[in-house]
Tab-separated table of C-alpha atoms in Angstrom:
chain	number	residue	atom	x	y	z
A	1	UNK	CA	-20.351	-68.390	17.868
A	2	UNK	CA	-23.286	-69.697	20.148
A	3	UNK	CA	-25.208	-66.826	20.535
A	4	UNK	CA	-28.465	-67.681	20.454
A	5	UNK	CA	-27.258	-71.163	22.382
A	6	UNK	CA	-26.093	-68.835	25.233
A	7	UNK	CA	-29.166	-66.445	25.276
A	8	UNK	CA	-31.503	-69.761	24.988
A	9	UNK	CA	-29.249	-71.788	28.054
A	10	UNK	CA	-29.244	-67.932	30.525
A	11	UNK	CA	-33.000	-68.156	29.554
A	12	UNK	CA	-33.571	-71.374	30.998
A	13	UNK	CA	-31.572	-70.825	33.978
A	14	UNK	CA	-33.454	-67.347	34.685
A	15	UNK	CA	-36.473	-69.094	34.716
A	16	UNK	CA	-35.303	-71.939	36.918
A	17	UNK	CA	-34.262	-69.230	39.438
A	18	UNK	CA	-37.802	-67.765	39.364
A	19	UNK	CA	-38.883	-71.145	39.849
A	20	UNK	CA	-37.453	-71.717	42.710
A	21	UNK	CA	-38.244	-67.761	43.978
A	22	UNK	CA	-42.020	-68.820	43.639
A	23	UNK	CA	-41.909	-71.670	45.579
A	24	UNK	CA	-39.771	-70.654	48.213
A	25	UNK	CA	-40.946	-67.194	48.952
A	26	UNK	CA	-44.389	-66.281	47.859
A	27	UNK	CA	-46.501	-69.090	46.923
A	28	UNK	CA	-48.862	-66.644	45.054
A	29	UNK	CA	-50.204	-66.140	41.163
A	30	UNK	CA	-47.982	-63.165	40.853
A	31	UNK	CA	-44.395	-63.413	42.883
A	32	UNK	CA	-42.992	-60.361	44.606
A	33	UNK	CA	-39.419	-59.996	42.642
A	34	UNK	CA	-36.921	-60.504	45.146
A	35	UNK	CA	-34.713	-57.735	46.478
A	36	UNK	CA	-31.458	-56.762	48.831
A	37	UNK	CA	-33.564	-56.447	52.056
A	38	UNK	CA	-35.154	-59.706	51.199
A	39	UNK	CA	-32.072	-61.593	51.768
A	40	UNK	CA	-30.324	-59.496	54.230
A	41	UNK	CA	-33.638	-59.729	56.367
A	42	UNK	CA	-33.387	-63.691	55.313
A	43	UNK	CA	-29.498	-64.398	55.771
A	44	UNK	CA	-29.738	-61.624	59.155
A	45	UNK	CA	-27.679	-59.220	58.075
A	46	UNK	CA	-27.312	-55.909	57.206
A	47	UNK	CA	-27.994	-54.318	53.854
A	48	UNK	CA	-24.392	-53.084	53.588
A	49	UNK	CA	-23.309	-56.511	54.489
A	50	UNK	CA	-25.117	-58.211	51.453
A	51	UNK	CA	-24.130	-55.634	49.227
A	52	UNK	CA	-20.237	-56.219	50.171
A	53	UNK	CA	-21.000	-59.801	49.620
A	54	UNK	CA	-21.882	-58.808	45.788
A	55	UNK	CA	-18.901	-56.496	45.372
A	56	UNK	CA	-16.297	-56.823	47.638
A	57	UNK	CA	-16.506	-60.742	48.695
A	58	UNK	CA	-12.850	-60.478	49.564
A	59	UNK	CA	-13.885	-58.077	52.820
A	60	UNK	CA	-16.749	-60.090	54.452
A	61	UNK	CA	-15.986	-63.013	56.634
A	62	UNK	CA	-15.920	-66.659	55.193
A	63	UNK	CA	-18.878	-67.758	57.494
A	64	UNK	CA	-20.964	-64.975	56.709
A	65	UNK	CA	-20.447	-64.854	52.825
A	66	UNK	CA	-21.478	-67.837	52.796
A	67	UNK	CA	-24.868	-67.586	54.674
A	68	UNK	CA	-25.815	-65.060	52.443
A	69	UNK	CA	-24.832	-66.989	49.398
A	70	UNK	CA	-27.035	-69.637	50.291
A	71	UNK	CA	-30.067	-67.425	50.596
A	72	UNK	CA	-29.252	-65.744	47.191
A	73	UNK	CA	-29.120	-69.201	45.933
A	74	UNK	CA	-32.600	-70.083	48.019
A	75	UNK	CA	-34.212	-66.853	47.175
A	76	UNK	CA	-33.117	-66.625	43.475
A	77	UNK	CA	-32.368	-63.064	44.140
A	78	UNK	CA	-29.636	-63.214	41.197
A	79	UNK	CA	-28.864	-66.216	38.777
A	80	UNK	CA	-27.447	-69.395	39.879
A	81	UNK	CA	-24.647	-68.725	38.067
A	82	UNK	CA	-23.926	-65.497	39.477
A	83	UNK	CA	-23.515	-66.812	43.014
A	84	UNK	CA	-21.190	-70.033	41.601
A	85	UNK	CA	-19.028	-67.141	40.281
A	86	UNK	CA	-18.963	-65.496	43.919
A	87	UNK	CA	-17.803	-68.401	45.686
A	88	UNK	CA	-14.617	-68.207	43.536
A	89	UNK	CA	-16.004	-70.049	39.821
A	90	UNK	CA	-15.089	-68.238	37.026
A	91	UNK	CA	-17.677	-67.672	34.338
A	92	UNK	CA	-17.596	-69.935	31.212
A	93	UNK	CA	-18.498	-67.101	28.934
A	94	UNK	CA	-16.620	-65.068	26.935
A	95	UNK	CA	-17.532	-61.822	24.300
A	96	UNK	CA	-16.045	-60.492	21.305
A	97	UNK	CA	-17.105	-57.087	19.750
A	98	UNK	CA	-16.635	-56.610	16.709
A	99	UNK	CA	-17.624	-53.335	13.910
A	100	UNK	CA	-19.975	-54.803	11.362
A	101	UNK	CA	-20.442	-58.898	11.046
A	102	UNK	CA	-21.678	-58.018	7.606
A	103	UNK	CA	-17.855	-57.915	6.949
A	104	UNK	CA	-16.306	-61.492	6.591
A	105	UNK	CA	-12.949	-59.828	7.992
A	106	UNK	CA	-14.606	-59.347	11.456
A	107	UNK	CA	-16.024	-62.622	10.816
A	108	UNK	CA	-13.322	-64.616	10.380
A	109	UNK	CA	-12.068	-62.540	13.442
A	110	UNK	CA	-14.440	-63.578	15.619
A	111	UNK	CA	-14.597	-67.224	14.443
A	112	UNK	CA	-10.828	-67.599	16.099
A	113	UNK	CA	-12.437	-66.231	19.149
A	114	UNK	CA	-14.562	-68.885	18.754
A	115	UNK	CA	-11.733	-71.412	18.032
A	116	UNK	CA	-9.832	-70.598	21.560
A	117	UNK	CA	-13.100	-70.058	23.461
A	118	UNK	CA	-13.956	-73.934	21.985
A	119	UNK	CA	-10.167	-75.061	23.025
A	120	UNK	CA	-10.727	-73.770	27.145
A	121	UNK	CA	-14.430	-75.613	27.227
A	122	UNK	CA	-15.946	-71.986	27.180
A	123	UNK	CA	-19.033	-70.145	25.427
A	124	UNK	CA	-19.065	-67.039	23.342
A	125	UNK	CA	-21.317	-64.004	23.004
A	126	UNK	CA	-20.891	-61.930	20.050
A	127	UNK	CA	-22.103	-58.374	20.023
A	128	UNK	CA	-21.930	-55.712	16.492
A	129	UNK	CA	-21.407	-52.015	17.395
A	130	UNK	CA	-17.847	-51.624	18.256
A	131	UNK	CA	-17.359	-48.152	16.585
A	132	UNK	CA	-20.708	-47.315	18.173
A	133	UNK	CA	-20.048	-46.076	22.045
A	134	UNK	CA	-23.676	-46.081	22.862
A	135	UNK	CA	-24.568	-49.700	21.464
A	136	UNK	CA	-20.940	-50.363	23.208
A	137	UNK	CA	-22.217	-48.998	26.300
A	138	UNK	CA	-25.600	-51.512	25.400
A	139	UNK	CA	-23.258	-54.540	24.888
A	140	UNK	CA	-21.383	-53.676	28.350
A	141	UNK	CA	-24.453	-53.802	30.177
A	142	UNK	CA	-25.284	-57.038	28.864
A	143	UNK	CA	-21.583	-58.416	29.277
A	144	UNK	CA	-22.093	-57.379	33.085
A	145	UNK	CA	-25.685	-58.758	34.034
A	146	UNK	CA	-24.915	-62.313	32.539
A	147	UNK	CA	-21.490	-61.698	34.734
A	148	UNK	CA	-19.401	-62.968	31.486
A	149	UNK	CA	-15.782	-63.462	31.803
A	150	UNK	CA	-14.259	-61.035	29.963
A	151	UNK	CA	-13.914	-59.059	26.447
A	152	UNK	CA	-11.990	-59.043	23.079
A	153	UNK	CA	-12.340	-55.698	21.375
A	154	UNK	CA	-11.721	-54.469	18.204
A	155	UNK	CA	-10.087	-51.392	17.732
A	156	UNK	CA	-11.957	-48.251	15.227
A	157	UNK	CA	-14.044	-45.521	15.500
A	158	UNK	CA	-14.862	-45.518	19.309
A	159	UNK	CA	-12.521	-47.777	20.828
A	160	UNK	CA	-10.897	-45.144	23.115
A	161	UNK	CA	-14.305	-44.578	24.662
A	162	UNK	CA	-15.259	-47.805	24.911
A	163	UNK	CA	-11.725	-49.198	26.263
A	164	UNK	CA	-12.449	-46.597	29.042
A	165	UNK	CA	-16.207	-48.157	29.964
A	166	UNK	CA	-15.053	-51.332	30.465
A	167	UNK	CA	-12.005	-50.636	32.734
A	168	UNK	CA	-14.330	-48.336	34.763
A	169	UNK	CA	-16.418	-51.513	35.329
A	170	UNK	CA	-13.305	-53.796	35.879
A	171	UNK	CA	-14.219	-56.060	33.029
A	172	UNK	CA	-11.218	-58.081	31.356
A	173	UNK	CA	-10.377	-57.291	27.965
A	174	UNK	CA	-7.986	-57.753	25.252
A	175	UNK	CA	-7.899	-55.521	21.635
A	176	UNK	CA	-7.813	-57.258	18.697
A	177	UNK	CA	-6.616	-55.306	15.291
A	178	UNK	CA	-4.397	-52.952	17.054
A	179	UNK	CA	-1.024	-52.439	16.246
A	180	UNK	CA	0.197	-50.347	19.185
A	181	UNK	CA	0.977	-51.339	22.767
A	182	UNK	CA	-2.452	-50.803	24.916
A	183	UNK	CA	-1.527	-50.220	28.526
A	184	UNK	CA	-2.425	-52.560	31.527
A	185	UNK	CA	-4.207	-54.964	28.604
A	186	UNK	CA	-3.027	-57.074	26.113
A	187	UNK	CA	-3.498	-56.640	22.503
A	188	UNK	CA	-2.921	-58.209	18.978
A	189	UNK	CA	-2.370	-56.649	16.219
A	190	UNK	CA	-1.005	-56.273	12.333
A	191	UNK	CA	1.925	-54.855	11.050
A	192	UNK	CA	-0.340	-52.736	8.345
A	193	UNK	CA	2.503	-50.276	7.075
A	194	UNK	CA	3.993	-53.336	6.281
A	195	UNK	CA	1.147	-54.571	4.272
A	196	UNK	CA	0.794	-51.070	2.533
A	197	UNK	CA	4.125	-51.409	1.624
A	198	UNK	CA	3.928	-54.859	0.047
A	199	UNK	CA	0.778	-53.877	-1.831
A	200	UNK	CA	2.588	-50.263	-3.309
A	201	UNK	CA	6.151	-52.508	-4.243
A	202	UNK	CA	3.634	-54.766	-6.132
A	203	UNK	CA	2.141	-52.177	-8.275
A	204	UNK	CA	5.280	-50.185	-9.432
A	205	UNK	CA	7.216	-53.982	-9.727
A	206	UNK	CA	4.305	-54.641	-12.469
A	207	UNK	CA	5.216	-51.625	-13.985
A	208	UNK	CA	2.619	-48.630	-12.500
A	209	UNK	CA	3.871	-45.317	-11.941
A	210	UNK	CA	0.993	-43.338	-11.623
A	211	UNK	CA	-1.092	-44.661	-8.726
A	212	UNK	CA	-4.123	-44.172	-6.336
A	213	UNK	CA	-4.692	-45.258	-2.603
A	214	UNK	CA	-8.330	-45.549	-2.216
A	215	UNK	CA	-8.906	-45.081	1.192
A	216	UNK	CA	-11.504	-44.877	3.976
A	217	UNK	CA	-11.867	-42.580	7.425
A	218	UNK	CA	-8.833	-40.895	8.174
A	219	UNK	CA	-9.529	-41.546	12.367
A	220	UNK	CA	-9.030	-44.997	11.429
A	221	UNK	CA	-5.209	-45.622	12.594
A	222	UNK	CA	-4.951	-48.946	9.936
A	223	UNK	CA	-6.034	-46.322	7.090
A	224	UNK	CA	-3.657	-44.324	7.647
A	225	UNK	CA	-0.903	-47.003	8.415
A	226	UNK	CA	-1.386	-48.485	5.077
A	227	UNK	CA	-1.329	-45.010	3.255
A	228	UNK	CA	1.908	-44.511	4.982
A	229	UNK	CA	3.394	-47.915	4.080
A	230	UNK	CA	2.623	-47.202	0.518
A	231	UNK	CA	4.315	-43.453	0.766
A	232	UNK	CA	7.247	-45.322	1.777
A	233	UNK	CA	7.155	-47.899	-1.065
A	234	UNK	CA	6.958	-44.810	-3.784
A	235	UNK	CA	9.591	-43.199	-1.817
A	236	UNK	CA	11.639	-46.257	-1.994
A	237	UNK	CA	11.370	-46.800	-5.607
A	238	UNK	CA	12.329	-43.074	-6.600
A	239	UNK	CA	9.329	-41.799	-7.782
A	240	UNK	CA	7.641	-38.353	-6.494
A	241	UNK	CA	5.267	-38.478	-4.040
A	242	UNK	CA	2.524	-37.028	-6.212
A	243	UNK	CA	2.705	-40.996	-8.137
A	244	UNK	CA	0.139	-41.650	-5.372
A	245	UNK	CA	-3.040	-40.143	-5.245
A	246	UNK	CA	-5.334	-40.319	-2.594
A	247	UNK	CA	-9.063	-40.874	-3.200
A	248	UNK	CA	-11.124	-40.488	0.280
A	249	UNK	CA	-13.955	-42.433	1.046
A	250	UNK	CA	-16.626	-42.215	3.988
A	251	UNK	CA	-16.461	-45.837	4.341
A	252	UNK	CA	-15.325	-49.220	3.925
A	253	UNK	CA	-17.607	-50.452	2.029
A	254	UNK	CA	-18.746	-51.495	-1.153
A	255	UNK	CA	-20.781	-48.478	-1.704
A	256	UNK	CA	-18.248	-46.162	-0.825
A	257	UNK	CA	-15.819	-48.464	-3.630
A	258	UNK	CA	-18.693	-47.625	-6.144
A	259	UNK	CA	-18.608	-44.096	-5.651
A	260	UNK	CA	-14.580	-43.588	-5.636
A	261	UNK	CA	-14.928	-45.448	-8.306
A	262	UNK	CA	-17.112	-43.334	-10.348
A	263	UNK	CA	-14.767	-40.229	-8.992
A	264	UNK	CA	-11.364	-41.997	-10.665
A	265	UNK	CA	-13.615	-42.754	-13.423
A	266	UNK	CA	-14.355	-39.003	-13.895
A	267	UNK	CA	-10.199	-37.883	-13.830
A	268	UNK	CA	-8.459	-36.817	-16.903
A	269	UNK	CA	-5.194	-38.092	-15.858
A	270	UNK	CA	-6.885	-41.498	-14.484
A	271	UNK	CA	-4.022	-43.537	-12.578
A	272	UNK	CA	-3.258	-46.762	-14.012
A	273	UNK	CA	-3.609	-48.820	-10.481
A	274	UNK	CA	-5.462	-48.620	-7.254
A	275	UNK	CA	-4.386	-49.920	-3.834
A	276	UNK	CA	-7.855	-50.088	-1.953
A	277	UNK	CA	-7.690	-49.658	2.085
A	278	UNK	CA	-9.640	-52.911	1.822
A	279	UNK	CA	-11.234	-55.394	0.023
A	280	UNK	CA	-14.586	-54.105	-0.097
A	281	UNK	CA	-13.657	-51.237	-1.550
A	282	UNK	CA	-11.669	-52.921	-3.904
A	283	UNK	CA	-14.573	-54.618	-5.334
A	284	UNK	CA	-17.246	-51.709	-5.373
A	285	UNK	CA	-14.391	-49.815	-7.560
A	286	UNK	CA	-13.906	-53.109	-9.645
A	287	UNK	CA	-17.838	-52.883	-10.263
A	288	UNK	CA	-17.700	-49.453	-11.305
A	289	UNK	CA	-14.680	-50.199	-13.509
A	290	UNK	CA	-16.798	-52.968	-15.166
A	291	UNK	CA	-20.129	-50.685	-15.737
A	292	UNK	CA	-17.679	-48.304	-17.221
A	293	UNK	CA	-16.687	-50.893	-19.879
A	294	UNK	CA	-13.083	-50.443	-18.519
A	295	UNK	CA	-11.048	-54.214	-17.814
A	296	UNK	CA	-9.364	-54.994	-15.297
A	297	UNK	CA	-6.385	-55.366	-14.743
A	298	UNK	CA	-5.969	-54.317	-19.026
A	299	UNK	CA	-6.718	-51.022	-18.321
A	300	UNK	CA	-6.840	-50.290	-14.382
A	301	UNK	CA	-4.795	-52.907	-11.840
A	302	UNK	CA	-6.413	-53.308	-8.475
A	303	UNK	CA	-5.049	-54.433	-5.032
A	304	UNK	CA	-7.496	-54.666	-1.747
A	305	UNK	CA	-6.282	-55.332	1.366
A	306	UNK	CA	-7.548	-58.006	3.751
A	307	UNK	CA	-8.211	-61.619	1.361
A	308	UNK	CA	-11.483	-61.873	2.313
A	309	UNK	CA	-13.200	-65.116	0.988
A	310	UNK	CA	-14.966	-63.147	-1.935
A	311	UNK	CA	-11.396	-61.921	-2.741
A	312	UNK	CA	-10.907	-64.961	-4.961
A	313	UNK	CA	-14.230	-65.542	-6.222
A	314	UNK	CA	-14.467	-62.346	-7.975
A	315	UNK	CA	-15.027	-62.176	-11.628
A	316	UNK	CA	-11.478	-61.076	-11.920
A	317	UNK	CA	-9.743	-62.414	-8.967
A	318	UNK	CA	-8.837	-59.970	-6.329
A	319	UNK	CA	-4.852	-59.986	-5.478
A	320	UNK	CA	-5.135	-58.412	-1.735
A	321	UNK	CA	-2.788	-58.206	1.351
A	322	UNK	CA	-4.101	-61.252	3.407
A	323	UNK	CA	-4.297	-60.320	7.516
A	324	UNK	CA	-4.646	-63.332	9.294
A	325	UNK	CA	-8.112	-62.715	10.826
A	326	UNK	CA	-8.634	-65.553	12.356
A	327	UNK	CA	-5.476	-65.851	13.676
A	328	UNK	CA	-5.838	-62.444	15.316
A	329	UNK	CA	-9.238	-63.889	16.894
A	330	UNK	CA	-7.485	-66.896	17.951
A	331	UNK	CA	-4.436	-65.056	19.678
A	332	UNK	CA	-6.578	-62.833	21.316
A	333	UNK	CA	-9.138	-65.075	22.682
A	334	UNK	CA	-6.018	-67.295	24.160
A	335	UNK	CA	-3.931	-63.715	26.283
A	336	UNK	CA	-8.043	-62.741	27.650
A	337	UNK	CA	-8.979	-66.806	28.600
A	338	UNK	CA	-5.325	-66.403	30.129
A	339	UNK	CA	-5.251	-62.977	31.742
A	340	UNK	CA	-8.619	-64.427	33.182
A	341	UNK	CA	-7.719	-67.855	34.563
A	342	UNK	CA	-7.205	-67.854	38.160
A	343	UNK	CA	-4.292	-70.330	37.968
A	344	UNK	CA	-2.253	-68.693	35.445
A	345	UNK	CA	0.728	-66.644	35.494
A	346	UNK	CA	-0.017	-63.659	32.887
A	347	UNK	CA	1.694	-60.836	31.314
A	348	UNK	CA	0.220	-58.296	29.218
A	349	UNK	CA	1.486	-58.850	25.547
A	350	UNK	CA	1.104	-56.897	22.680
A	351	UNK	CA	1.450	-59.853	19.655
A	352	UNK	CA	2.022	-58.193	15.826
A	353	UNK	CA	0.981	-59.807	13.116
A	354	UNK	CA	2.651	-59.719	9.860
A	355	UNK	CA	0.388	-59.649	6.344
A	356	UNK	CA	1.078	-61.637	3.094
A	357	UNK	CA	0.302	-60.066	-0.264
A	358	UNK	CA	-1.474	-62.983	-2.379
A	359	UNK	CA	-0.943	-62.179	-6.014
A	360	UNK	CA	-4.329	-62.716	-8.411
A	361	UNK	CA	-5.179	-61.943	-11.542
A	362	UNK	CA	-6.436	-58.229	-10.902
A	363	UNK	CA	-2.932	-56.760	-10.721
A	364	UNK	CA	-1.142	-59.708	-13.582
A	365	UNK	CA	-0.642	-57.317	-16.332
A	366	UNK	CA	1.482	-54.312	-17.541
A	367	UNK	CA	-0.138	-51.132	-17.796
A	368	UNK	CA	-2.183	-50.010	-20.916
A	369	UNK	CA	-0.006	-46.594	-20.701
């Protein structure tokens, strides 16, 4: 993820421009910045002419888009790169935007981003704040002064708003970590009632009855797709639907794994496994099982959801339901380079994922009760 190769390279070209600004225009200490009437007065045109030129290329004749390309070029009114893209280039630069890097699951996401980005010759700008509309609405701004190519999204807190930014300002995008349909855009997705499922069927096939879904906020639709894949697993082996528990969390985070952890700690009828909405909750509970002085997976199995690389490394290795993240990144970084390329035929696609459960030693044992 070249970010600070991209920042340094638009750096050096912005200062190139205002190289060539100062030479050609003022040819004083302190250069005038250039502006519209500069080149319409320049390229002898009108004001409405040059800014059809910059919006609407498609509606000004050949012979005069040109002229007036030339003197944005000559004047360094915008970035080289800028006017390449308005005679018809298309810009080598794509973004991904992603929750919280401090995750490796957005990580890994954005690192098959990377991957197809790498595969099509192109560079990639990575921006945090997905589930944040106003650093969203920062990142946007960004994405549309360095004129990059177009966006892969990931889906959470404040995707809706921020889906509807970017198609006000026409920019490309695709939404990553989305399992439903997202119309006039493609998206990729994972099957996550699936991967509830496979995580619940685990638990009661080692022997657990009395379970608890540890879970994070309810707006988020992959929560609540994995709460109801595991309803369905209970309901599929027999047992009430009162065998799962829920225990509600803020967060997914480690933290918020500590504190749910302390809660289930605090029960008098204490389940005897825990599905975790993700792997970082799975290991903040796991830490407050082991402060407790209670083993795992002796006295309390747990399952996490997502196989991030710590997954395995844990004291007591995590068994989680694996989404391919970098797959995801890498599927969705091919549909935007292709819903972006100029000679390509594209259809929106919405691509679903399916999850593996990888079986560790945290679940590997029958129930102490």
């Amino acid at each position: 993820m070249d970010r600070q190769g991209f920042t340094t390279d638009s750096t050096v070209h912005r200062t190139s421009d205002r190289g060539r600004h100062t030479a050609a225009v003022h040819n004083s200490r302190a250069p005038r910045r250039v502006g519209i009437k500069d080149v319409a007065r320049v390229a002898g045109v009108s004001l409405g002419t040059v800014s059809n030129v910059l919006n609407r290329p498609e509606i000004v004749a050949e012979a005069t888009r040109e002229r007036v390309l030339s003197v944005i070029d000559s004047l360094g009114y915008i970035r080289a790169e800028g006017a390449r893209q308005l005679r018809g280039w298309t810009s080598r630069v794509i973004t991904v935007l992603v929750h919280d890097l401090a995750n490796p699951f957005f990580t890994a996401l954005a690192t098959g981003v990377e991957q197809a980005a790498r595969e099509a010759d192109l560079g990639v700008m990575v921006g945090t704040g997905a589930r944040d509309p106003a650093e969203a609405a920062r990142h946007l701004a960004l994405i549309t002064s360095h004129q990059v190519r177009g966006a892969v999204l990931t889906a959470g807190d404040g995707a809706g708003r921020t889906v509807a930014a970017f198609r006000r300002h026409s920019v490309p995008f695709v939404i990553a970590d989305q399992n439903a349909p997202q119309p006039g855009a493609c998206s990729v997705g994972i099957d996550d009632i699936a991967g509830g499922h496979a995580a619940v069927r685990h638990l009661i096939e080692q022997g657990h009855r009395h379970l608890a879904y540890v879970s994070g906020p309810d707006r988020l639709q992959q929560v609540r797709d994995r709460h109801r894949g595991a309803l369905a697993a209970i309901e599929e082996a027999g047992l009430p639907k009162s065998s799962l528990r829920e225990v509600t969390g803020p967060a997914l985070t480690v933290s918020a794994g500590r504190d749910a952890g302390h809660r289930i700690l605090g029960l008098s009828d204490r389940p005897t496994a825990l599905f975790c909405a993700n792997d970082l909750l799975a290991l903040g509970v796991m830490q407050a099982l082991y402060v407790a002085g209670l083993r795992v997976p002796q006295d309390i199995a747990v399952i996490g959801y997502d196989d991030i690389e710590f997954a395995a490394s844990a004291v007591v290795p995590l068994t989680s339901v694996r989404r391919p993240a970098a797959s995801m990144g890498l599927r969705a970084g091919r549909l935007l380079i292709e819903d972006t390329a100029r000679d390509i035929a594209h259809e929106h696609a919405h691509v679903v994922l399916q999850p593996e459960l990888v079986v560790r030693q945290s679940t590997l044992a029958a129930p102490a009760r």
